[in-house]
Coordinates of C-alpha atoms in Angstrom, one line a residue:
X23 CA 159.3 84.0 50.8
X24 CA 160.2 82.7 47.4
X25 CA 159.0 84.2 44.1
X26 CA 156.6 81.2 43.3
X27 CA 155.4 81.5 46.6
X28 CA 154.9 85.2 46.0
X29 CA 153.1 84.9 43.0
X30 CA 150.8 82.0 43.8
X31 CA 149.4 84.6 46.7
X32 CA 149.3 87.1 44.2
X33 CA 147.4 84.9 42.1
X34 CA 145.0 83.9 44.9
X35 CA 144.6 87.3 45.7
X36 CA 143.5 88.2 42.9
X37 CA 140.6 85.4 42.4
X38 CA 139.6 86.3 45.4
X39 CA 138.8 90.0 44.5
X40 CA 137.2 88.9 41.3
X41 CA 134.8 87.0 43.4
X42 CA 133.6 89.9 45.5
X43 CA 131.1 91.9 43.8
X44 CA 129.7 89.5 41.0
X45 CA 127.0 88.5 43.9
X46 CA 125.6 91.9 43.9
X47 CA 126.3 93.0 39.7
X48 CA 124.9 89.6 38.3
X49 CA 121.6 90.1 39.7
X50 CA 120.2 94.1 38.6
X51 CA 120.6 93.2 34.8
X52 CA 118.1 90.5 35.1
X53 CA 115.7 92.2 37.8
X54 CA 112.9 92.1 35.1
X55 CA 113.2 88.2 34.5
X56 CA 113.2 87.8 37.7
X57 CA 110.2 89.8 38.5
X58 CA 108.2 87.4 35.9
X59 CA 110.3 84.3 37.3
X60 CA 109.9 84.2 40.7
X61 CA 107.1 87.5 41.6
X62 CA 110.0 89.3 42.9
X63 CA 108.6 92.5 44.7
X64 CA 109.7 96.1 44.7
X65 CA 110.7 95.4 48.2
X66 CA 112.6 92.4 47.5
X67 CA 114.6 94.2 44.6
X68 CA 115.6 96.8 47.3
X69 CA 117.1 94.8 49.8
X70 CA 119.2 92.3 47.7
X71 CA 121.9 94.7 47.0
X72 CA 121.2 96.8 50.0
X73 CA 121.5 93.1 52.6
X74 CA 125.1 92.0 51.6
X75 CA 126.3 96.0 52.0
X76 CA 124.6 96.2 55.6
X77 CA 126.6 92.3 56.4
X78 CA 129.8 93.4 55.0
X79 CA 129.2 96.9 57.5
X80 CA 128.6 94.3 60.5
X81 CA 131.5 92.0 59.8
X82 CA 134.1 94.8 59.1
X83 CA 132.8 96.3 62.9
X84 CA 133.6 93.0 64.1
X85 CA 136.8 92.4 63.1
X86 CA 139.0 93.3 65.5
X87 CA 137.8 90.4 67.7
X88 CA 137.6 88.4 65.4
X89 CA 141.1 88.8 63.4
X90 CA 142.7 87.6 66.9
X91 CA 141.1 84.4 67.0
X92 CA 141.2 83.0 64.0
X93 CA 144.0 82.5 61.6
X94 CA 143.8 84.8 58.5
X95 CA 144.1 82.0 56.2
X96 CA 141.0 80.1 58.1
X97 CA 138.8 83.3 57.8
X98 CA 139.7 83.5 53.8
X99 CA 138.3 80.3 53.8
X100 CA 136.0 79.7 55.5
X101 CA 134.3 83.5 53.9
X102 CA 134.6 81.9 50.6
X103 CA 133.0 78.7 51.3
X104 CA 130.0 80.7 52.9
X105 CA 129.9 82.7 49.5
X106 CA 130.2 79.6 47.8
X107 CA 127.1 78.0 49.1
X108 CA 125.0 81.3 49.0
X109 CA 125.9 81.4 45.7
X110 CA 125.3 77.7 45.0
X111 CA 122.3 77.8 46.6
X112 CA 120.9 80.5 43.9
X113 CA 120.4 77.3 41.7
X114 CA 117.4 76.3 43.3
X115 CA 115.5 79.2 44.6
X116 CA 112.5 80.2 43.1
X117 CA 110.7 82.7 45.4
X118 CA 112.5 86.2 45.7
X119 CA 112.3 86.0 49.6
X120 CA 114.9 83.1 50.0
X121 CA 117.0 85.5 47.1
X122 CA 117.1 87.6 49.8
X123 CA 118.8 85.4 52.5
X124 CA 121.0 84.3 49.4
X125 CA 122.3 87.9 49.3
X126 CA 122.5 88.1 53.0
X127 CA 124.7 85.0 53.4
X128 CA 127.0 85.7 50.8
X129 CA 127.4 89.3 51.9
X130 CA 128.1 87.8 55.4
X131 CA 131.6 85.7 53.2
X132 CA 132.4 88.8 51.3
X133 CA 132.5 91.1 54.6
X134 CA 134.7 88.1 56.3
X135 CA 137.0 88.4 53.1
X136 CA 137.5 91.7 52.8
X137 CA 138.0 92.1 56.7
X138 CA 141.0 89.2 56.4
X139 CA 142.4 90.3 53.3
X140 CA 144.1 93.7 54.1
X141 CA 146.0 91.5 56.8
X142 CA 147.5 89.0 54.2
X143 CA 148.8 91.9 52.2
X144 CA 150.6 93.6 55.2
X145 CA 152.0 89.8 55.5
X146 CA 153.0 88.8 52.3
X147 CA 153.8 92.1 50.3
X148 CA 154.7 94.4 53.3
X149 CA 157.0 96.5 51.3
X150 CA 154.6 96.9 48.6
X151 CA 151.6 97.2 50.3
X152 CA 150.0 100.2 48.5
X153 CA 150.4 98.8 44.7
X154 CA 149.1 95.6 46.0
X155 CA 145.6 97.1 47.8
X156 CA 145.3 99.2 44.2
X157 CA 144.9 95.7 42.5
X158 CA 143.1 94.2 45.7
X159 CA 140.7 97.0 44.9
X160 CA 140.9 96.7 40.5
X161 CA 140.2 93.1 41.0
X162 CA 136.9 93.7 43.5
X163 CA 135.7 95.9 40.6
X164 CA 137.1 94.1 37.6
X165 CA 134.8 91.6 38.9
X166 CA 131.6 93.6 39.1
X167 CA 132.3 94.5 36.0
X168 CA 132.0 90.7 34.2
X169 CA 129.3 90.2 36.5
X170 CA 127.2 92.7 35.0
X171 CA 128.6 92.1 31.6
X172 CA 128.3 89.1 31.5
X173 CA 125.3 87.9 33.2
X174 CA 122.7 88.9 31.0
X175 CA 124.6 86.5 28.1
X176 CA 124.4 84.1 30.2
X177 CA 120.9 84.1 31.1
X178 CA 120.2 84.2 27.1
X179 CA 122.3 80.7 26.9
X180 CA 121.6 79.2 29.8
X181 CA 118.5 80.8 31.7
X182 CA 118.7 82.9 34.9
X183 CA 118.9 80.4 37.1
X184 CA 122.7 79.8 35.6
X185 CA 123.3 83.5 35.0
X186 CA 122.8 83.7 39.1
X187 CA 124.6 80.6 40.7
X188 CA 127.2 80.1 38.2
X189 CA 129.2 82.4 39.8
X190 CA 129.7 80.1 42.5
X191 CA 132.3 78.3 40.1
X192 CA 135.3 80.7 40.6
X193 CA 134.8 81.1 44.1
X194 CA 135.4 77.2 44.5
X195 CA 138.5 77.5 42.4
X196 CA 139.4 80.8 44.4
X197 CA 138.7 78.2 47.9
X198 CA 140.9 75.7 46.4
X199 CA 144.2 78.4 45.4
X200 CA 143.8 79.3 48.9
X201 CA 144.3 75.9 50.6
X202 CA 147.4 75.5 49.0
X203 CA 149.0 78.9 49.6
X204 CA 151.0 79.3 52.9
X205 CA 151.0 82.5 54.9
X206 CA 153.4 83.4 57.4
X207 CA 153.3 82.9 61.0
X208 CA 151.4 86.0 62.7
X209 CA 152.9 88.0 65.2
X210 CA 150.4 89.6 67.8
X211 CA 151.1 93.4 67.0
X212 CA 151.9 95.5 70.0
X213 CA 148.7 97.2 71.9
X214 CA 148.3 100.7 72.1
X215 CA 146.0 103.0 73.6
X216 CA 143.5 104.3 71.4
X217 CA 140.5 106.7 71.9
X218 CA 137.2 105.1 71.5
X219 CA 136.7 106.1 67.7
X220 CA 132.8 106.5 68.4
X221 CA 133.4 109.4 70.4
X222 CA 135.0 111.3 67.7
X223 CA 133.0 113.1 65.2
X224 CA 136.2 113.3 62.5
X225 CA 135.8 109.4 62.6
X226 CA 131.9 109.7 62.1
X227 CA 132.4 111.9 59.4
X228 CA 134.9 109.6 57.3
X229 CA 132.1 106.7 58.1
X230 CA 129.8 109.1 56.4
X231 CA 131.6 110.4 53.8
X232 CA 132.8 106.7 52.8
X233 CA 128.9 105.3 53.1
X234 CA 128.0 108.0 50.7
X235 CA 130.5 107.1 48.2
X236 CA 130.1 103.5 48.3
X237 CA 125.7 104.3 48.2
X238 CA 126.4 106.1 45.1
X239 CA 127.9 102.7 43.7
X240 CA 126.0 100.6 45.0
X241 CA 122.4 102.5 43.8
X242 CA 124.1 102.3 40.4
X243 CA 125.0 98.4 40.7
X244 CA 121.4 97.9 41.9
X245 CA 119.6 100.1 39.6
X246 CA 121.4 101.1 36.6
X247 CA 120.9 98.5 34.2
X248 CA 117.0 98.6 35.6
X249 CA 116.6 102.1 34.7
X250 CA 117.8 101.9 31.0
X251 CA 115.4 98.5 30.4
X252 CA 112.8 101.0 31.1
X253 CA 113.9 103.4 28.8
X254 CA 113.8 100.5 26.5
X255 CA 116.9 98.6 26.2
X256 CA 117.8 95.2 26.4
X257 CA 119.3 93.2 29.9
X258 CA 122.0 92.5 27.7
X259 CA 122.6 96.6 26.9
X260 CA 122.0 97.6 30.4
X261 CA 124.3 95.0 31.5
X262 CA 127.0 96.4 29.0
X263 CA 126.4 99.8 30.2
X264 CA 126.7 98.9 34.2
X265 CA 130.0 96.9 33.1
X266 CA 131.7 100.1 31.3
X267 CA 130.7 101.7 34.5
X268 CA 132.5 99.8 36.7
X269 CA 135.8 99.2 33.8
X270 CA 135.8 103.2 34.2
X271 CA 135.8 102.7 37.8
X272 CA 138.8 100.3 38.1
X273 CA 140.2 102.7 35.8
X274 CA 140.1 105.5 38.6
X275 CA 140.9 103.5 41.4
X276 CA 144.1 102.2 39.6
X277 CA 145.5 106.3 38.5
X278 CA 144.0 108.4 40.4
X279 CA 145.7 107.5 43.7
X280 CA 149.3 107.8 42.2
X281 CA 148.5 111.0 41.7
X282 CA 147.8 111.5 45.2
X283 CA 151.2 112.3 46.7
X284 CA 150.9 115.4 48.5
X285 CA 149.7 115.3 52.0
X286 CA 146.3 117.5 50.9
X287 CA 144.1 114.6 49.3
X288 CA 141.2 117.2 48.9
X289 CA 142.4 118.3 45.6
X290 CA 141.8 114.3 44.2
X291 CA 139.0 113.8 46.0
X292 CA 136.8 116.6 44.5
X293 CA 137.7 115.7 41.2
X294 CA 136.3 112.3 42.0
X295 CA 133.4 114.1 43.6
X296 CA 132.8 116.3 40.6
X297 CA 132.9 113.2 37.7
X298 CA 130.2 111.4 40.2
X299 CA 128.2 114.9 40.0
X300 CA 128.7 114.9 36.0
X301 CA 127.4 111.5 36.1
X302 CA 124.5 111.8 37.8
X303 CA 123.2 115.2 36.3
X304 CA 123.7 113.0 32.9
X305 CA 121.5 109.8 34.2
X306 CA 119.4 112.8 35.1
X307 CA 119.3 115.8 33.1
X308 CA 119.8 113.5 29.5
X309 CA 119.9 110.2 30.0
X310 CA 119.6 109.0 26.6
X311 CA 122.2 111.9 25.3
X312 CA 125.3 110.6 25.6
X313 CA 124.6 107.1 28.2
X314 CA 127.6 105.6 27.4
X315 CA 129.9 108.7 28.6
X316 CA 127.8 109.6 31.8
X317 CA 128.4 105.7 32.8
X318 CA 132.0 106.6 32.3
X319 CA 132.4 109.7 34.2
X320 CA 130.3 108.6 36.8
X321 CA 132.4 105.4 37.1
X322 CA 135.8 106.6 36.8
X323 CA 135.0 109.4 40.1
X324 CA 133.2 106.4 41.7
X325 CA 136.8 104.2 41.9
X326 CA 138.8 106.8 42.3
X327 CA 137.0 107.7 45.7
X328 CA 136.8 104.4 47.0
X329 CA 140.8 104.3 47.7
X330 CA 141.4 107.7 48.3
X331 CA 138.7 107.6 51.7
X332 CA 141.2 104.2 52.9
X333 CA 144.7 106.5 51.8
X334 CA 142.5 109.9 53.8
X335 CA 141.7 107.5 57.1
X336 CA 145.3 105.9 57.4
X337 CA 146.7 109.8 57.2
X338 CA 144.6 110.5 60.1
X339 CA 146.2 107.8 62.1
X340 CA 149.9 106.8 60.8
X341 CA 150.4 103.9 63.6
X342 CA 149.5 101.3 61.6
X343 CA 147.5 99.4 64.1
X344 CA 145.5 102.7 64.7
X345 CA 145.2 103.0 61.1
X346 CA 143.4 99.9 61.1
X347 CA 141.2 100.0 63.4
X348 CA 140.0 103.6 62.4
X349 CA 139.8 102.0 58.4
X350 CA 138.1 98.9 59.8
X351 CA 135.0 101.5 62.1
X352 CA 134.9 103.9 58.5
X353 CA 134.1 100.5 56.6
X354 CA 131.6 99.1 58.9
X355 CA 129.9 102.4 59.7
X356 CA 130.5 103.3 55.7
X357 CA 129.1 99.9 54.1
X358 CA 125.7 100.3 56.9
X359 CA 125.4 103.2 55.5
X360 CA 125.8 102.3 51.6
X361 CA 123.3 99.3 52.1
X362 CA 120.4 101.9 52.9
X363 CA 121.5 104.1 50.0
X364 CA 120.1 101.6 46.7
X365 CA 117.0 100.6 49.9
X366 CA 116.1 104.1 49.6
X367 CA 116.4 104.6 46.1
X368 CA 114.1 101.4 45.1
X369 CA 111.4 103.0 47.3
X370 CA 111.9 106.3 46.1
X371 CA 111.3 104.5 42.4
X372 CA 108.3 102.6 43.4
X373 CA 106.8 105.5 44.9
X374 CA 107.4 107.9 42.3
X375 CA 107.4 105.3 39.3
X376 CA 110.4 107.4 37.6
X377 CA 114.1 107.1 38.3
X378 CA 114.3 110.9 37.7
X379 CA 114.2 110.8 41.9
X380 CA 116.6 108.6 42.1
X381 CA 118.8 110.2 40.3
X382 CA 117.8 113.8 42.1
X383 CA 118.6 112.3 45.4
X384 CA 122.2 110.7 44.3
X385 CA 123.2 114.5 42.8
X386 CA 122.4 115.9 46.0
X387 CA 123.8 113.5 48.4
X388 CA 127.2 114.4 45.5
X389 CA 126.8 117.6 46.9
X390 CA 127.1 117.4 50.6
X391 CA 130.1 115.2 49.9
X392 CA 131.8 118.1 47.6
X393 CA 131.1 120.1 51.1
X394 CA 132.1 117.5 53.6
X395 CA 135.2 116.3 52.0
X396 CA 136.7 120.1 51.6
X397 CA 136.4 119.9 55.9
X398 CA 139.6 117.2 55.4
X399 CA 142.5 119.5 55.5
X400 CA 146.0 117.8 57.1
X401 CA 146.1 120.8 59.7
X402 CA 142.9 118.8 61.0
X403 CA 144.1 115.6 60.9
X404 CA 146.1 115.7 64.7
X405 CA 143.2 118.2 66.4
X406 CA 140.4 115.8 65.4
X407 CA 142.2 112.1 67.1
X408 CA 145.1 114.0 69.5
X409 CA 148.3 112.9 69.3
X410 CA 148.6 109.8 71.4
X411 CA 149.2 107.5 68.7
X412 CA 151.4 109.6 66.9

């Protein structure tokens, strides 16, 4: 492949990561003008982040079917254009039900992306597949991050309705990058054996452990920004404060993985699990203290978990099509999971009327991951799958 050829894919890649999370960051800045907009419910604010985690969960558990029918290119596509028109379709809802199906359909694209896109980097930038899922995974959330950030301003210029569906624009220009990029010819991969991953608990317990991870961001996505507008700040400061969240959390999703190059990723991943605990005590213990640098703590351990659990799974199973199928169960299992995490916490708000629970339950559920994760030792790795696929 030539360079231009190379970098337009790069390019595209990119967009397409920027386009991932804005769905879900645009919308908990503005929950209280939407409440008075459109009667949105306590209910309602729960399930629209908690709806596209739960879809991305079902589509990443479908993959594997799917990935050999369709072209990778098509499902890139066509996952877009679905986010595209869920996005789109924000424009003209008023009623926080229908905001709901919005969220559902676009998580539905998102999951098809993020299922496809792994694939395109094994095919275009095989050699330098690791650098390239780092900024797959800096661009996902880089892109929360303007979302949050920049949502609110745009509500104050342009009303909600804009701040919501005009995120639809850079997904149509990421749709039209990606019908002019050419991907390679696939090649079927060989067919191993593999035991069914449901039957093992080590497999269960990576689903878990990655859920729990991706709950924690996802309760702060959904109900961050909320919790400070009751505390008295603006949409536009609890925006602000959700996007230096998430610029932390690119932030350790980009370093702290280099420094992962010993086969024991434990030592990493309880430094992750230790600036999410910091994090959360602050948002608990002082929230008004020093906001900015719990936001910042929280975020950067956040990021930094979310590619050390992928780098932890493919140790388990170094066949690369192994690899990927164990990756593709921990995501789908994972993201079911991290879709009843910010459920749970809106209830646990409405029913208590304090995010002081909230912010109790994420500490803990920190906790049992410290615990958990310390199981992962690489004398484990071959006991807990066997070594046929060695």
């Amino acid at each position: 492949m030539n360079r231009h050829s190379n970098g337009l894919t790069l390019a595209a890649l990119v967009l397409a990561g920027l386009n991932m999370r804005p769905l879900l960051t645009s919308v908990s800045p503005l929950l209280g003008q939407l409440r008075q907009a459109m009667g949105l419910s306590s209910l309602a604010a729960s399930l629209l982040p908690a709806v596209p985690m739960v879809m991305m969960g079902a589509v990443a558990l479908l993959s594997a079917s799917l990935m050999q029918r369709v072209p990778l290119q098509r499902l890139l596509i066509a996952g877009l254009t679905l986010l595209l028109l869920a996005l789109a379709a924000r424009g003209v809802i008023h009623d926080g039900q229908w905001l709901v199906v919005s969220a559902l359909f676009a998580g539905l694209g998102v999951g098809v992306v993020q299922m496809a896109m792994p694939g395109v980097i094994r095919q275009r930038f095989a050699q330098r597949s690791a650098p390239m899922t780092g900024l797959w995974a800096g661009a996902l959330m880089g892109g929360g991050g303007l979302g949050a950030a920049l949502s609110p301003w745009l509500s104050a210029h342009f009303g909600w309705s804009v701040a919501l569906t005009g995120w639809a624009l850079p997904v149509l220009l990421a749709i039209m990058l990606w019908l002019v990029v050419r991907l390679p010819a696939t090649h079927h991969a060989e067919r191993i054996e593999l035991p069914p991953l449901w039957r093992k608990p080590r497999a269960w317990s990576l689903a878990l452990s990655f859920g729990l991870v991706n709950g924690g961001y996802a309760t702060c996505v959904a109900w961050l920004p909320d919790a400070y507008h009751r505390l008295g700040w603006t949409a536009q400061a609890g925006g602000s404060l959700l996007g230096v969240m998430i610029l932390c959390q690119v932030a350790g999703a980009l370093l702290m993985p280099l420094l992962a190059r010993k086969a024991d990723r434990r030592p990493q991943l309880m430094i992750s699990l230790v600036c999410q605990l910091v994090g959360m005590s602050g948002f608990l213990f002082a929230p008004l203290l020093a906001p900015w640098l719990w936001a910042a703590i929280a975020g950067f351990g956040l990021g930094a978990a979310f590619p050390l659990a992928m780098v932890l799974a493919l140790d388990h199973l170094p066949h690369p099509q192994a690899g990927a199928r164990l990756v593709a169960f921990m995501q789908g299992v994972g993201f079911i999971i991290a879709g009843c995490m910010p459920f749970i916490a809106g209830q646990l708000q409405a029913f208590t009327h304090s995010f002081t629970s909230v912010w109790i339950m994420q500490s803990a559920v920190t906790i049992g991951l410290i615990l958990l994760n310390l199981r992962f030792h690489p004398h484990s790795y071959h006991r807990a799958f066997g070594r046929t696929v060695d």
